[in-house]
Coordinates of C-alpha atoms in Angstrom, one line a residue:
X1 CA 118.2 -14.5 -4.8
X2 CA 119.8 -11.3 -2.8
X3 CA 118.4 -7.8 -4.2
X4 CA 120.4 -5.2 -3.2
X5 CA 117.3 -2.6 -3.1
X6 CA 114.1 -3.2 -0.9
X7 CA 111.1 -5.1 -2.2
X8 CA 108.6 -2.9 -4.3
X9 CA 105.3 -2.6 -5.5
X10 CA 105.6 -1.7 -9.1
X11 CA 102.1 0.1 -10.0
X12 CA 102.4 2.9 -11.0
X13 CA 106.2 3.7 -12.0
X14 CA 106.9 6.3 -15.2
X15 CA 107.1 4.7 -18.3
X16 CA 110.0 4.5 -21.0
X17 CA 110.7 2.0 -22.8
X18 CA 113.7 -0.4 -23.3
X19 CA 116.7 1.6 -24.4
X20 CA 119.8 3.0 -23.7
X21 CA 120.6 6.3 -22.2
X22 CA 124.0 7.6 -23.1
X23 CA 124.6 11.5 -21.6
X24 CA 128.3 11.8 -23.2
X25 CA 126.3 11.5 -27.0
X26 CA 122.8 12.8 -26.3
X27 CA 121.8 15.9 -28.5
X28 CA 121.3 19.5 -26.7
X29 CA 117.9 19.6 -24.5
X30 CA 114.4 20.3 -25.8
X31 CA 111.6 21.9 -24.1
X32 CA 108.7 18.7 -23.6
X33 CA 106.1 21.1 -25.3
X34 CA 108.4 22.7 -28.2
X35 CA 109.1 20.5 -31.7
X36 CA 112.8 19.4 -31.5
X37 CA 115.6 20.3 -33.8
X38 CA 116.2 18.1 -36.1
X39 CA 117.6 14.2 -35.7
X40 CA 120.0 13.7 -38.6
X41 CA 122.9 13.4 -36.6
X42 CA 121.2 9.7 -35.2
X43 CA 120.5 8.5 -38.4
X44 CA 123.5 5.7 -39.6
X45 CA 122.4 4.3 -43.0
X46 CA 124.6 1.7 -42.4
X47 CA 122.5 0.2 -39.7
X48 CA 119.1 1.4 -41.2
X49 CA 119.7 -1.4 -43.9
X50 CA 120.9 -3.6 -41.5
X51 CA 118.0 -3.8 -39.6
X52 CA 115.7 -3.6 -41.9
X53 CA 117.0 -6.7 -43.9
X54 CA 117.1 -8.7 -40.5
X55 CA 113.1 -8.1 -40.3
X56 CA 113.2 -10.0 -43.3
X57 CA 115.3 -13.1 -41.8
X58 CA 113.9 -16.4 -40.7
X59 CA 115.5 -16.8 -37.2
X60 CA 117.3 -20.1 -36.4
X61 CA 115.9 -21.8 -33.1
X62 CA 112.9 -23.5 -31.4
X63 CA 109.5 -22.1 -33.7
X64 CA 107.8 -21.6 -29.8
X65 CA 110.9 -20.2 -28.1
X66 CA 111.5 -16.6 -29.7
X67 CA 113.5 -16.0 -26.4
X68 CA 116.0 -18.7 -27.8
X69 CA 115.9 -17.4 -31.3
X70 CA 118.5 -15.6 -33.5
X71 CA 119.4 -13.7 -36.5
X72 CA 122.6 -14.1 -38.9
X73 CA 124.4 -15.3 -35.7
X74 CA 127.8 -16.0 -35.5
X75 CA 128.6 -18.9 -33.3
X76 CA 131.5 -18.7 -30.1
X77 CA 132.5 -21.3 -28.5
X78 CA 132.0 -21.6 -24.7
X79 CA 133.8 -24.8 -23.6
X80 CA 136.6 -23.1 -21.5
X81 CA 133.3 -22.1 -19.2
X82 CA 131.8 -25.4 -18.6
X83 CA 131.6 -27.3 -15.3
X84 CA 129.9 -28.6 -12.9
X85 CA 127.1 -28.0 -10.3
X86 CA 125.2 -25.3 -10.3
X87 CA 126.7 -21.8 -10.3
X88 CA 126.1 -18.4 -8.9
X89 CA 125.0 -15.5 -11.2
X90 CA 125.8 -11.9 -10.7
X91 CA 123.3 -9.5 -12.1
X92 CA 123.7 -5.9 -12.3
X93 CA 120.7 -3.6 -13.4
X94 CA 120.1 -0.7 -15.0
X95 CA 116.4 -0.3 -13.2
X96 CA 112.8 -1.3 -13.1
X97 CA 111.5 2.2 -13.0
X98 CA 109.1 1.4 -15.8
X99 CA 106.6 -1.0 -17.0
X100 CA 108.7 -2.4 -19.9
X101 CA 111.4 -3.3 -17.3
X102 CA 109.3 -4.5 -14.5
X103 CA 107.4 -6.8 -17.0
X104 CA 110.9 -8.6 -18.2
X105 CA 112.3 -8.4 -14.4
X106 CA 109.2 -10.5 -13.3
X107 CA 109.8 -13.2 -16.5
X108 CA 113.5 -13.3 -15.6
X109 CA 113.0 -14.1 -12.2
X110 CA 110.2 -16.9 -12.9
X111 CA 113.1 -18.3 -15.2
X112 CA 115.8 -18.1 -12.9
X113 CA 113.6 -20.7 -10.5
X114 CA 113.4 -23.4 -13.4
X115 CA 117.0 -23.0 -13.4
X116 CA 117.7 -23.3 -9.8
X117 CA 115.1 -26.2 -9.3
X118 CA 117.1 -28.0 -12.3
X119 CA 120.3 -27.6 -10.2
X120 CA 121.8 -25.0 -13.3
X121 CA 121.9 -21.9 -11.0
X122 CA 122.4 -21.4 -7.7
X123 CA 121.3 -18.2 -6.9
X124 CA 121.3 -14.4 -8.8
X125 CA 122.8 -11.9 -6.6
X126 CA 120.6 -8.8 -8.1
X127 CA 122.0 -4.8 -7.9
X128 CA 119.5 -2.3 -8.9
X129 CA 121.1 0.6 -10.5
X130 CA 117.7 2.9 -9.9
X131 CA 118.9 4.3 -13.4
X132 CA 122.1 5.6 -12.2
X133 CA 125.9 5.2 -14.2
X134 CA 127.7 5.9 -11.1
X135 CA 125.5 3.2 -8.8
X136 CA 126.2 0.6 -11.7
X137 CA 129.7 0.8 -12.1
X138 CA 130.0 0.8 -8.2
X139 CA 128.1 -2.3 -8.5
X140 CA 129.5 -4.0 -11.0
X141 CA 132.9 -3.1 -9.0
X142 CA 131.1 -4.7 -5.8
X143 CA 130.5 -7.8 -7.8
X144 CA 134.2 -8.4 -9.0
X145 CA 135.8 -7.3 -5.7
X146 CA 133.4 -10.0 -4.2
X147 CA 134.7 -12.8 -5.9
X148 CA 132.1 -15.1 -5.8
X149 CA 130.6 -14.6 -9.2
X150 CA 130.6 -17.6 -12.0
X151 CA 128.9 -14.6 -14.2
X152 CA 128.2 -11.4 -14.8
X153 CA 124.8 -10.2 -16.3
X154 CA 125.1 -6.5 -17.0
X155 CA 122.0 -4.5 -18.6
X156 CA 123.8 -1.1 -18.8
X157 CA 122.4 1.9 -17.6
X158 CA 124.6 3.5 -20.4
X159 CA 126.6 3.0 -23.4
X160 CA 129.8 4.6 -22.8
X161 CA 129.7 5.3 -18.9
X162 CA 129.0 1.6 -18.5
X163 CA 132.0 0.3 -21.2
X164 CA 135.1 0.5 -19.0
X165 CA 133.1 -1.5 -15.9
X166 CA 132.1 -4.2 -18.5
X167 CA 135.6 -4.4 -19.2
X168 CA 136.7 -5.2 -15.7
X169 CA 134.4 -7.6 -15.2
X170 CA 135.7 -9.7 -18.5
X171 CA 139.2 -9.1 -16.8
X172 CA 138.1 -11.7 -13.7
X173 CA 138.1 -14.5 -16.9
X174 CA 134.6 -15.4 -16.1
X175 CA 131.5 -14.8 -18.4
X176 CA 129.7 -11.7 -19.2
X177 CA 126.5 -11.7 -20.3
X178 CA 125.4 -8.0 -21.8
X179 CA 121.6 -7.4 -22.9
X180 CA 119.2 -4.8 -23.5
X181 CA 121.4 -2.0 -24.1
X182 CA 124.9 -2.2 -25.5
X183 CA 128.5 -1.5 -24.3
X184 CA 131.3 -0.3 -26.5
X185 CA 133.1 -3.2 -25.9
X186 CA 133.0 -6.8 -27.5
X187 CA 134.9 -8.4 -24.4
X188 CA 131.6 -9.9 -23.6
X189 CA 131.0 -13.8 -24.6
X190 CA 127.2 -12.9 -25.9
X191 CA 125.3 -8.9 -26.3
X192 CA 121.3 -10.3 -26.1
X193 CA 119.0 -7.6 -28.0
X194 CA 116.1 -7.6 -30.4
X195 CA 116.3 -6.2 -33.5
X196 CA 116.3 -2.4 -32.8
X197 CA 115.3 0.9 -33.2
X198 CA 115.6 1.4 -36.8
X199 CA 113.4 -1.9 -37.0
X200 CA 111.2 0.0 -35.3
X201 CA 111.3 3.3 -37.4
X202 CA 110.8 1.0 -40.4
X203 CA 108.2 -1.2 -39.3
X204 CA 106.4 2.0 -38.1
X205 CA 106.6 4.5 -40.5
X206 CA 105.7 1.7 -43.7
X207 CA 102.6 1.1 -42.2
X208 CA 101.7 5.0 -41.8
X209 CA 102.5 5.5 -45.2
X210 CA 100.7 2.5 -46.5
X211 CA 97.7 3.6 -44.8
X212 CA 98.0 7.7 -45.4
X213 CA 98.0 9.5 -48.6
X214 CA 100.7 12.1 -49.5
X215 CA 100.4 15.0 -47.6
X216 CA 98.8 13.9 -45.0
X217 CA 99.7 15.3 -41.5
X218 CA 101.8 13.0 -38.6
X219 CA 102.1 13.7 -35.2
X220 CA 104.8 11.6 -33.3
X221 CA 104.9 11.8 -29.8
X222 CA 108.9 11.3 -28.6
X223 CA 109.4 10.9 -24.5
X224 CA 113.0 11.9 -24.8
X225 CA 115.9 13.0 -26.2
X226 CA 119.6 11.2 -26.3
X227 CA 118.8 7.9 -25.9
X228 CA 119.8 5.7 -28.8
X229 CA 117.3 3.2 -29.5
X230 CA 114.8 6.0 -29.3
X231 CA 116.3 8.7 -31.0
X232 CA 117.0 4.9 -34.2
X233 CA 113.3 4.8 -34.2
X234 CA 112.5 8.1 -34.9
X235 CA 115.7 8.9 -37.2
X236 CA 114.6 5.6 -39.5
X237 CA 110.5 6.6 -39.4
X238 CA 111.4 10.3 -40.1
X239 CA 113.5 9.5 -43.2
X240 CA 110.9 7.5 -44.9
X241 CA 108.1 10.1 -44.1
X242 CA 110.4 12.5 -45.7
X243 CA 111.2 10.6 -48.7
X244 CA 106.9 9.4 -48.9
X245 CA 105.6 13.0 -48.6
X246 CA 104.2 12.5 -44.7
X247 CA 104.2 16.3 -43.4
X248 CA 105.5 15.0 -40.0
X249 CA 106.2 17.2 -36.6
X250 CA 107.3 15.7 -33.4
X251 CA 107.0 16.6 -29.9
X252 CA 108.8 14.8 -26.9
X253 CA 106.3 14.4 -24.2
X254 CA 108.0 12.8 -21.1
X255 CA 104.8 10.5 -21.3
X256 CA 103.2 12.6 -19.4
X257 CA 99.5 11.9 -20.2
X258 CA 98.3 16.0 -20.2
X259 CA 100.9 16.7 -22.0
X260 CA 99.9 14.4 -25.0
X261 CA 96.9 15.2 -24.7
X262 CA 97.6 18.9 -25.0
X263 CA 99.9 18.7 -28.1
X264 CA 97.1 16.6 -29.7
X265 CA 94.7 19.2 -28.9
X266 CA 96.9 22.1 -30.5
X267 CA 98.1 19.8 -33.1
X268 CA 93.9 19.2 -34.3
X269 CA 93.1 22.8 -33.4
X270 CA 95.2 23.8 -36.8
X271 CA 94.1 21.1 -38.8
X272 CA 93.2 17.3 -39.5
X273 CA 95.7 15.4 -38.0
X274 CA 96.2 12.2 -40.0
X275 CA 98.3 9.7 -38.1
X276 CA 100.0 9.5 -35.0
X277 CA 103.5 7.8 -34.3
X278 CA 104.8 6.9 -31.2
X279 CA 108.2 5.9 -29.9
X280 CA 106.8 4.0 -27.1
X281 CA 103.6 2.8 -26.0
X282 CA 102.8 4.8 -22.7
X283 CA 100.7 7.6 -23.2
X284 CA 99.1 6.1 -26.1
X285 CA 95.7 5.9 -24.6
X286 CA 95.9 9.7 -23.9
X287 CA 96.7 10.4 -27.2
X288 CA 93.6 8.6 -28.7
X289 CA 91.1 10.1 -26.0
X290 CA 92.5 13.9 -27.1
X291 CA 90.8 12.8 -30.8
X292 CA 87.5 11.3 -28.5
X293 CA 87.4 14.8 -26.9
X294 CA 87.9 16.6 -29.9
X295 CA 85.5 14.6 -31.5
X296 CA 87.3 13.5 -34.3
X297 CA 87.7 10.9 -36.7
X298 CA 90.4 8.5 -35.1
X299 CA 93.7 8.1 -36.7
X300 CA 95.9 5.8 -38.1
X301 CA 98.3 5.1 -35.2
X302 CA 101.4 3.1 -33.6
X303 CA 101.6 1.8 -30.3
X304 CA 103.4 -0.8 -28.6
X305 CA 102.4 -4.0 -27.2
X306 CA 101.6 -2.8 -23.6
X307 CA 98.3 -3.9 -22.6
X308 CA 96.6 -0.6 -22.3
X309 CA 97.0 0.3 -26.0
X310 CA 96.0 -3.0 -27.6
X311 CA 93.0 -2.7 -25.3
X312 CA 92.2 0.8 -26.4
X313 CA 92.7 -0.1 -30.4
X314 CA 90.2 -2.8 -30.1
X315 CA 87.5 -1.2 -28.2
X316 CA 87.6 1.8 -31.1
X317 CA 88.2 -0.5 -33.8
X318 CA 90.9 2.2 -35.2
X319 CA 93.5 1.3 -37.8
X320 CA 96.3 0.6 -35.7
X321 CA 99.7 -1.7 -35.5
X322 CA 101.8 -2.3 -32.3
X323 CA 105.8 -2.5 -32.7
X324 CA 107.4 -4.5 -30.2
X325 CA 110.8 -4.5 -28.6
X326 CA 111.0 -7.6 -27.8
X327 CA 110.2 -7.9 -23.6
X328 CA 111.1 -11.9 -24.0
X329 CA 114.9 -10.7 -23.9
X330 CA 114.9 -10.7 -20.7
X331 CA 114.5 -14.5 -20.3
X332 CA 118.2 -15.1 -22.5
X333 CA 120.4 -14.2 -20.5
X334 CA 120.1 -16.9 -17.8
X335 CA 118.9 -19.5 -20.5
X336 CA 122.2 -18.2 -22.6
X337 CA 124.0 -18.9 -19.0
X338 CA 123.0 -22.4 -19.0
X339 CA 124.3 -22.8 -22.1
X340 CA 127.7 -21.6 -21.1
X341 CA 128.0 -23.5 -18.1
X342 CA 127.5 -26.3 -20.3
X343 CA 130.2 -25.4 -22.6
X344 CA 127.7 -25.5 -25.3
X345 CA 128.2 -22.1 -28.5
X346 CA 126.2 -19.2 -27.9
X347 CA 125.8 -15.8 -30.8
X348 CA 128.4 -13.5 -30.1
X349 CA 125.5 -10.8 -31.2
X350 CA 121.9 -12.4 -30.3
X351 CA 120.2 -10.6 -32.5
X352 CA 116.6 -11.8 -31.2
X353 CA 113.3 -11.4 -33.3
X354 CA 111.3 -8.6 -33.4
X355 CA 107.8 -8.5 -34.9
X356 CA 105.1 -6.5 -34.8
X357 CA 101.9 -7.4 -33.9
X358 CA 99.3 -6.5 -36.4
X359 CA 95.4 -6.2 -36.7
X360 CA 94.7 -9.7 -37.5
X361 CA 96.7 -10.8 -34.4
X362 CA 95.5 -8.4 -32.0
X363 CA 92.6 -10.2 -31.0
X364 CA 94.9 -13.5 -30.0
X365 CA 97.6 -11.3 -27.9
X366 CA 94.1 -9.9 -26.2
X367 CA 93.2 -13.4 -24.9
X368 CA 96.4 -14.7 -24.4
X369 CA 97.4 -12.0 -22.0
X370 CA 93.3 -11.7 -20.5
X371 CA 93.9 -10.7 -16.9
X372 CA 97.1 -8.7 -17.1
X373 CA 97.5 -5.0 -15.9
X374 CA 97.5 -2.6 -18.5
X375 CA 101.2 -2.2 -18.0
X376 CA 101.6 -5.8 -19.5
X377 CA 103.9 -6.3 -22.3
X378 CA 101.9 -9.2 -24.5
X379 CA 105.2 -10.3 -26.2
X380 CA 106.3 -10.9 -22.6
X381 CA 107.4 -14.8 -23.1
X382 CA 106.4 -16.1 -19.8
X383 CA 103.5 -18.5 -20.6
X384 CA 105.3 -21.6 -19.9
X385 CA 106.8 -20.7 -16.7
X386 CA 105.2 -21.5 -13.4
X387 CA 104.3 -18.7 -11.8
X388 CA 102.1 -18.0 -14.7
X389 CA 99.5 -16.1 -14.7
X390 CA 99.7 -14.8 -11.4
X391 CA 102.9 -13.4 -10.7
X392 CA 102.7 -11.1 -13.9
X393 CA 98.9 -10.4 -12.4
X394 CA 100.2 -9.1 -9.0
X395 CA 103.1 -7.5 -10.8
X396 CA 105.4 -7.0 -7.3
X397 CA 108.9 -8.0 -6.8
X398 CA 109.6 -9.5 -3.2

C-alpha cells in the first residue's frame, strides 16, 4: 500500500464525526459560545420519513456481517467489471484528522490484507486529502492521469466541490466506489453509507422524550455548522422536541472540552437542565463531569459509541443511549470491490444498518471492545480480522 502522507501517530487528533462538509451550502457562521439561529432550512421532510422508515427495515445480508448488509437496495449489475487476477485500488481520502476516521482507516486497512493475501487486491494506492477540496480533487486528478487504477474509492471531503472530480474518474470507464459522504452525482457503480443523520435525530430525540416530561429543559451540544449529516441530526431531533414540548437550546462547541463544560455550567446556573443531546460523541465526558462539578443530578443523555462515553455512562449508571454511525462502512468498500471484480451485483445506494446501542447492550459492547483507547468506535467491525486486537490497540498508521 503507497500513502501519499507520512506515517502518523493518531492520539490525540480533534474529533468530528463522520459527515460531509459542504462550504457552497453551509449556513452563515456562529460564534462556538452563542445559540445558533435557527436550522429549518436543513430539515427535508422528505428524507426525515425516509430514514426513519429504514430504521424499521430488516436488512438483507449475512446476520454477523452488518458491513455486508443493506436496506431497500436496488441491485446493478457489475459483469462488464469482472476479470482476472488481482487488481490495484485507488483510494482517495477525505482525512483521518479524527477518531471516527482513524478508527474505520485502521479496519479498512486490516481488510485490505485479507484481500491481498486472497490474491483479490493488489495493492491500495492511498491519498490523504488532510480535509482539503482542493488536495482531493488534485488527487483524484493524479489518480486518473496515472492510469493505473482498476478503481476508484473516493470518500469526499465535500459534496459539491468533490462532484465534478467524481465525474472524471467515472469517465476513465473503470469503477467508482463513493462512501461516507455523498457526491451529487450517480455516475458511481455503488454510494456506501449508513442510514443517516435524520436516523440519528430520530433515534435521539425519541428516547429524550420518552425519558423527559413536557417542559423539561435540553441542552444539545453541536460542534459545527454546515455540514449535512450534522446539521440532519439536529434538524430531525429539533422538530420532534418541538412538536413533544422539549424547551431545547443548542450551542456548537467545536468539541472543545472547556467549552462544554462552560455552556453546561451556565446552562445549570439558570436552571435544572434535564437532558443533554449530542451530535457526536467527543466531548461527552466533559459534558457529564460539568453536572459532577455542579453537583447535580445526572441527566438523561446521548452519546455515541466511542469508547470514552460508554465508559463514562456505565461507571455513573446514568440513563443514557449511544447513536451510531455506523464506523463498519469503512470495511465495504474494498469488500463491495471484490464483488465487482467478480462481476457479481452490488446496491447502487448501500444503504448500511444503523442501530443504536442501548442500556441493555452496553455492558456487551464494554467487553467486547475491553482494551481499546477511549477513541474506539465499538461498532467498529473489525473482530474477525487479523490484526485484531492489537492494531486497533496501538491505533497508528505506518
Amino acid at each position: 500500500m503507497k500513502i501519499a502522507t507520512a506515517g502518523v501517530a493518531i492520539f490525540g487528533l480533534i474529533a468530528l464525526a463522520g459527515c460531509t462538509t459542504d462550504p457552497s451550502v453551509a449556513p452563515p457562521k456562529t460564534e462556538e459560545s452563542e445559540a445558533p439561529q435557527s436550522t429549518d432550512e436543513w430539515f427535508d421532510q422528505a428524507l426525515f420519513d425516509k430514514q426513519s422508515a429504514e430504521r424499521d427495515v430488516t436488512p438483507e445480508g449475512p446476520a454477523d456481517e452488518p458491513y455486508l448488509q443493506h436496506i431497500n437496495a436496488e441491485m446493478v449489475d457489475t459483469s462488464e467489471f469482472a476479470g482476472e487476477g488481482p487488481k490495484k485500488a485507488c483510494f482517495a481520502n477525505a482525512s483521518i484528522s479524527n477518531p471516527w476516521r482513524q478508527t474505520g482507516w485502521i479496519t479498512m486497512n486490516e481488510q485490505l490484507k485479507v484481500l491481498q493475501a486472497a490474491g483479490v487486491i493488489s495493492e491500495m494506492e492511498t491519498r490523504d486529502a488532510q480535509d482539503s477540496d482542493d488536495t482531493q480533487i488534485a488527487d483524484i486528478d493524479y489518480f486518473i492521469a496515472e492510469g493505473g487504477c482498476d478503481i476508484f474509492l473516493i470518500s469526499p471531503n465535500s459534496t459539491a466541490a468533490m462532484t465534478p472530480a467524481v465525474e472524471r474518474a467515472c469517465e476513465t470507464g473503470k469503477p467508482v466506489v463513493v462512501f461516507d459522504r455523498g457526491v451529487n452525482t450517480d455516475c458511481q457503480v455503488t454510494f456506501i453509507h449508513p442510514i443517516g443523520g435524520f436516523a440519528w435525530g430520530i433515534d435521539t430525540a425519541e428516547f429524550l422524550i420518552d425519558n423527559l416530561e413536557k417542559g423539561d429543559k435540553v441542552v444539545a451540544l453541536r460542534i459545527l455548522p454546515g455540514v449535512d449529516v450534522l446539521e440532519h441530526r439536529w434538524a430531525g431531533a429539533k422538530k420532534l422536541f418541538e412538536e413533544s414540548g422539549i424547551e431545547a437550546v443548542d450551542y456548537f462547541t467545536g468539541a472543545d472540552p472547556a467549552e462544554i463544560k462552560n455552556i453546561i455550567s451556565d446552562e445549570l446556573a439558570k436552571g435544572d437542565v434535564d437532558g443533554v443531546w449530542m451530535d457526536a460523541g467527543d466531548g461527552a465526558v466533559a459534558a457529564i463531569e460539568a453536572f459532577e462539578d455542579a453537583g447535580v443530578d445526572y441527566p438523561v443523555m446521548t452519546g455515541e459509541d466511542e469508547m470514552s462515553f460508554l465508559r463514562k455512562w456505565k461507571e455513573t449508571g446514568m440513563t443514557a443511549l449511544a447513536p451510531v454511525y455506523s464506523n463498519f462502512q469503512w470495511r465495504t468498500p474494498l469488500l463491495a470491490a471484490q464483488k465487482i471484480f467478480a462481476g457479481e451485483e452490488v446496491p447502487k445506494e448501500w444503504v448500511l444498518p444503523q442501530k443504536p446501542i442501548t442500556a441493555g447492550e452496553l455492558d456487551d459492547y464494554l467487553t467486547a471492545n475491553e482494551g481499546m483507547p477511549d477513541g474506539h468506535y465499538a461498532k467498529f467491525g473489525g473482530e474477525k480480522l487479523p490484526g485484531y486486537p492489537q492494531v486497533w490497540q496501538d491505533r497508528v498508521i505506518p
